[in-house]
Coordinates of C-alpha atoms in Angstrom, one line a residue:
M1 CA 29.1 -17.3 4.1
K2 CA 28.9 -16.7 7.9
V3 CA 27.6 -13.2 7.3
L4 CA 24.7 -14.5 5.1
K5 CA 23.7 -16.9 7.9
R6 CA 23.4 -14.0 10.3
I7 CA 21.0 -12.1 8.0
D8 CA 17.4 -12.5 9.2
Y9 CA 14.5 -12.3 6.8
N10 CA 12.7 -10.5 9.6
A11 CA 9.6 -9.3 7.9
P12 CA 8.7 -11.8 5.2
V13 CA 5.6 -10.1 3.8
V14 CA 7.1 -6.6 3.7
L15 CA 10.4 -7.8 2.3
S16 CA 8.7 -10.1 -0.3
F17 CA 6.4 -7.2 -1.3
A18 CA 9.5 -4.9 -1.8
L19 CA 11.3 -7.7 -3.8
L20 CA 8.3 -8.4 -6.0
S21 CA 7.8 -4.7 -6.7
F22 CA 11.5 -4.5 -7.7
I23 CA 11.2 -7.5 -10.0
V24 CA 8.0 -5.9 -11.6
L25 CA 10.0 -2.6 -12.0
L26 CA 12.9 -4.4 -13.7
L27 CA 10.4 -6.2 -16.0
G28 CA 8.7 -3.0 -16.8
E29 CA 12.0 -1.4 -17.7
A30 CA 13.0 -4.3 -19.8
T31 CA 9.7 -4.1 -21.8
G32 CA 9.5 -0.4 -22.1
G33 CA 6.6 -0.3 -19.6
T34 CA 4.5 -2.7 -21.5
T35 CA 4.3 -5.3 -18.7
T36 CA 3.7 -2.6 -16.1
L37 CA 0.7 -1.1 -18.1
K38 CA -0.8 -4.5 -19.0
Y39 CA -0.4 -6.3 -15.6
F40 CA 0.5 -3.8 -12.8
C41 CA -1.6 -0.7 -13.4
V42 CA -5.4 -0.5 -12.7
Y43 CA -7.6 1.4 -15.2
R44 CA -11.1 1.1 -16.5
S45 CA -11.3 -1.9 -18.8
S46 CA -13.7 -4.5 -19.9
L47 CA -15.2 -6.6 -17.1
A48 CA -15.0 -9.6 -19.5
D49 CA -11.1 -9.3 -19.4
P50 CA -9.7 -11.6 -16.6
L51 CA -6.8 -9.2 -16.2
T52 CA -9.1 -6.5 -15.0
Y53 CA -9.6 -8.4 -11.8
F54 CA -5.9 -9.2 -11.4
R55 CA -5.0 -5.6 -11.8
L56 CA -7.4 -4.6 -9.0
F57 CA -4.8 -6.2 -6.7
S58 CA -1.5 -6.1 -8.7
H59 CA -1.4 -2.4 -9.3
V60 CA 0.3 -1.9 -5.9
L61 CA 3.4 -3.8 -7.2
G62 CA 3.8 -1.5 -10.3
H63 CA 5.9 1.7 -10.2
A64 CA 6.5 4.3 -12.9
N65 CA 10.3 4.5 -12.4
L66 CA 13.1 3.9 -9.9
Q67 CA 12.4 7.1 -8.0
H68 CA 8.7 6.2 -7.6
Y69 CA 9.7 2.8 -6.4
A70 CA 12.4 4.0 -4.0
S71 CA 10.1 6.6 -2.3
N72 CA 7.4 4.1 -1.6
M73 CA 9.8 1.3 -0.6
L74 CA 11.8 3.5 1.8
L75 CA 8.7 4.2 3.9
L76 CA 7.4 0.7 3.5
L77 CA 10.7 -0.8 4.7
I78 CA 10.8 1.6 7.7
L79 CA 7.2 1.1 8.9
G80 CA 6.4 -2.4 7.6
P81 CA 8.8 -4.6 9.8
M82 CA 7.5 -3.0 13.0
L83 CA 3.9 -3.5 12.0
E84 CA 4.5 -7.0 10.8
E85 CA 6.2 -7.8 14.1
K86 CA 3.3 -6.3 16.1
Y87 CA 0.4 -7.7 14.1
G88 CA 1.9 -10.8 12.4
S89 CA 2.6 -11.6 8.8
K90 CA -0.9 -12.9 8.0
I91 CA -2.7 -9.8 9.2
I92 CA -0.3 -7.5 7.4
L93 CA -0.8 -9.5 4.2
E94 CA -4.5 -9.2 4.6
M95 CA -4.2 -5.5 5.2
I96 CA -2.1 -5.0 2.0
V97 CA -4.6 -7.1 -0.1
V98 CA -7.7 -5.2 1.3
T99 CA -6.0 -1.8 0.7
A100 CA -5.0 -2.8 -2.8
F101 CA -8.5 -4.0 -3.6
V102 CA -10.2 -0.9 -2.2
T103 CA -7.9 1.6 -4.0
G104 CA -8.1 -0.4 -7.2
V105 CA -11.9 -0.6 -7.2
I106 CA -12.4 3.1 -6.4
N107 CA -10.0 4.0 -9.2
F108 CA -11.6 1.6 -11.6
I109 CA -15.1 2.9 -10.9
F110 CA -14.6 6.7 -10.5
F111 CA -11.5 7.6 -12.6
T112 CA -10.4 7.1 -16.2
N113 CA -6.7 7.4 -15.5
G114 CA -4.4 4.5 -14.6
L115 CA -3.2 3.9 -11.0
L116 CA -0.1 2.1 -9.9
G117 CA 2.3 2.1 -7.0
A118 CA 2.3 1.2 -3.3
S119 CA 1.5 4.7 -1.9
G120 CA -1.9 3.5 -0.7
I121 CA -0.2 0.7 1.2
V122 CA 2.4 3.1 2.6
F123 CA -0.3 5.5 3.8
M124 CA -2.2 2.6 5.3
M125 CA 1.0 1.7 7.2
I126 CA 1.5 5.4 8.3
V127 CA -1.9 5.5 10.0
L128 CA -1.6 2.0 11.3
S129 CA 1.8 2.7 12.9
S130 CA 0.4 5.7 14.8
M131 CA -2.3 3.2 16.2
V132 CA 0.3 0.8 17.6
S133 CA -0.1 2.2 21.1
L134 CA -3.9 2.2 21.0
K135 CA -5.3 1.4 24.4
E136 CA -8.9 0.5 25.5
G137 CA -10.9 3.7 25.6
K138 CA -7.9 6.0 24.7
I139 CA -6.9 7.5 21.4
P140 CA -3.2 8.2 21.0
L141 CA -2.4 11.9 20.4
T142 CA 0.0 10.8 17.7
L143 CA -2.8 9.3 15.8
I144 CA -4.9 12.5 15.9
I145 CA -1.9 14.6 14.8
V146 CA -0.9 12.2 12.0
V147 CA -4.5 12.2 10.7
I148 CA -4.9 16.0 10.8
I149 CA -1.5 16.7 9.1
Y150 CA -1.8 13.8 6.6
L151 CA -5.4 14.4 5.6
G152 CA -5.0 18.2 5.6
Q153 CA -1.9 17.9 3.3
E154 CA -3.5 15.4 1.0
I155 CA -6.8 17.3 0.7
S156 CA -4.9 20.6 0.1
I157 CA -2.5 19.2 -2.5
G158 CA -5.3 17.2 -4.1
L159 CA -7.4 20.3 -4.6
T160 CA -4.6 22.6 -5.8
A161 CA -1.9 20.5 -7.5
K162 CA -1.8 18.9 -10.9
D163 CA 1.0 16.4 -10.3
N164 CA -0.3 13.0 -11.6
I165 CA -0.4 11.7 -8.0
S166 CA -3.6 10.1 -6.8
H167 CA -4.1 11.9 -3.5
L168 CA -7.4 10.0 -3.1
T169 CA -5.4 6.8 -3.0
H170 CA -3.3 8.2 -0.2
I171 CA -6.4 9.1 1.7
L172 CA -8.1 5.8 1.0
G173 CA -4.9 4.0 2.2
G174 CA -4.9 5.9 5.4
V175 CA -8.6 5.2 6.0
C176 CA -8.0 1.5 5.4
G177 CA -5.2 1.6 7.9
G178 CA -7.4 3.3 10.5
V179 CA -10.4 1.0 10.0
M180 CA -8.3 -2.2 9.9
G181 CA -6.2 -1.1 12.8
A182 CA -9.4 -0.5 14.8
M183 CA -10.8 -3.9 13.7
V184 CA -7.6 -5.7 14.8
F185 CA -7.5 -3.8 18.1
N186 CA -11.1 -4.9 18.7
N187 CA -10.2 -8.5 17.7
K188 CA -12.4 -8.6 14.6
K189 CA -11.5 -10.6 11.5
L190 CA -10.4 -8.5 8.4
V191 CA -11.5 -11.0 5.8

C-alpha cells in the first residue's frame, strides 16, 4: 500500500488518454472490432448521423490492434509528460482536441477510407517537443532538423508505400504541433 501512495499521476491528460485508448482497444477486441469501427474510426458518413461528429474527435482513441496501440502510446508516454509539465494539462488537452478535429475533418472530406489511431497526436507532440526551447527571435536547430527529417520521411513514404498508414495524418499532426506551439509561445489562445 505504501508503494501505491508513492506513485504520482504526473501527467493526467496524457495518462488518461493512454488509459481511455486501452479501454477502447479492449472493448474493440471484445466486440470483434464493431465498437472501434462504429465509435472510434472516422470515415465519410451521413452528416445527419450524430456519431459522425463524435467520430471526428474520438478516432484518436481507436487502434487497430495491440501493436498499433503500443507504438503510438510508447511515444505519447515518452513525450507527453514533458509537454504537459511545460504547457499545462489544459493546453495539452486543447492541443489533442484540435489535432483530432483537424485530422478527422480532413480525412472525412478528402478520403473514403477510415482513419483511427493517435499517430496525429504523437506527431503533434514530436514537433511540439522540439519547440520547447523556442526563444524570442530564434528557431531551435532541433526543430529545423526534426521538421526536415520528419516531413521528408512522411512525404517520401506517403508517395511510394502502400501500407494503410495515413501519412497525411502524421504531417497534419506535425503542422498542428508547430502552429499551436507557436501560438502558445506568442501567448495566443488556442480555442
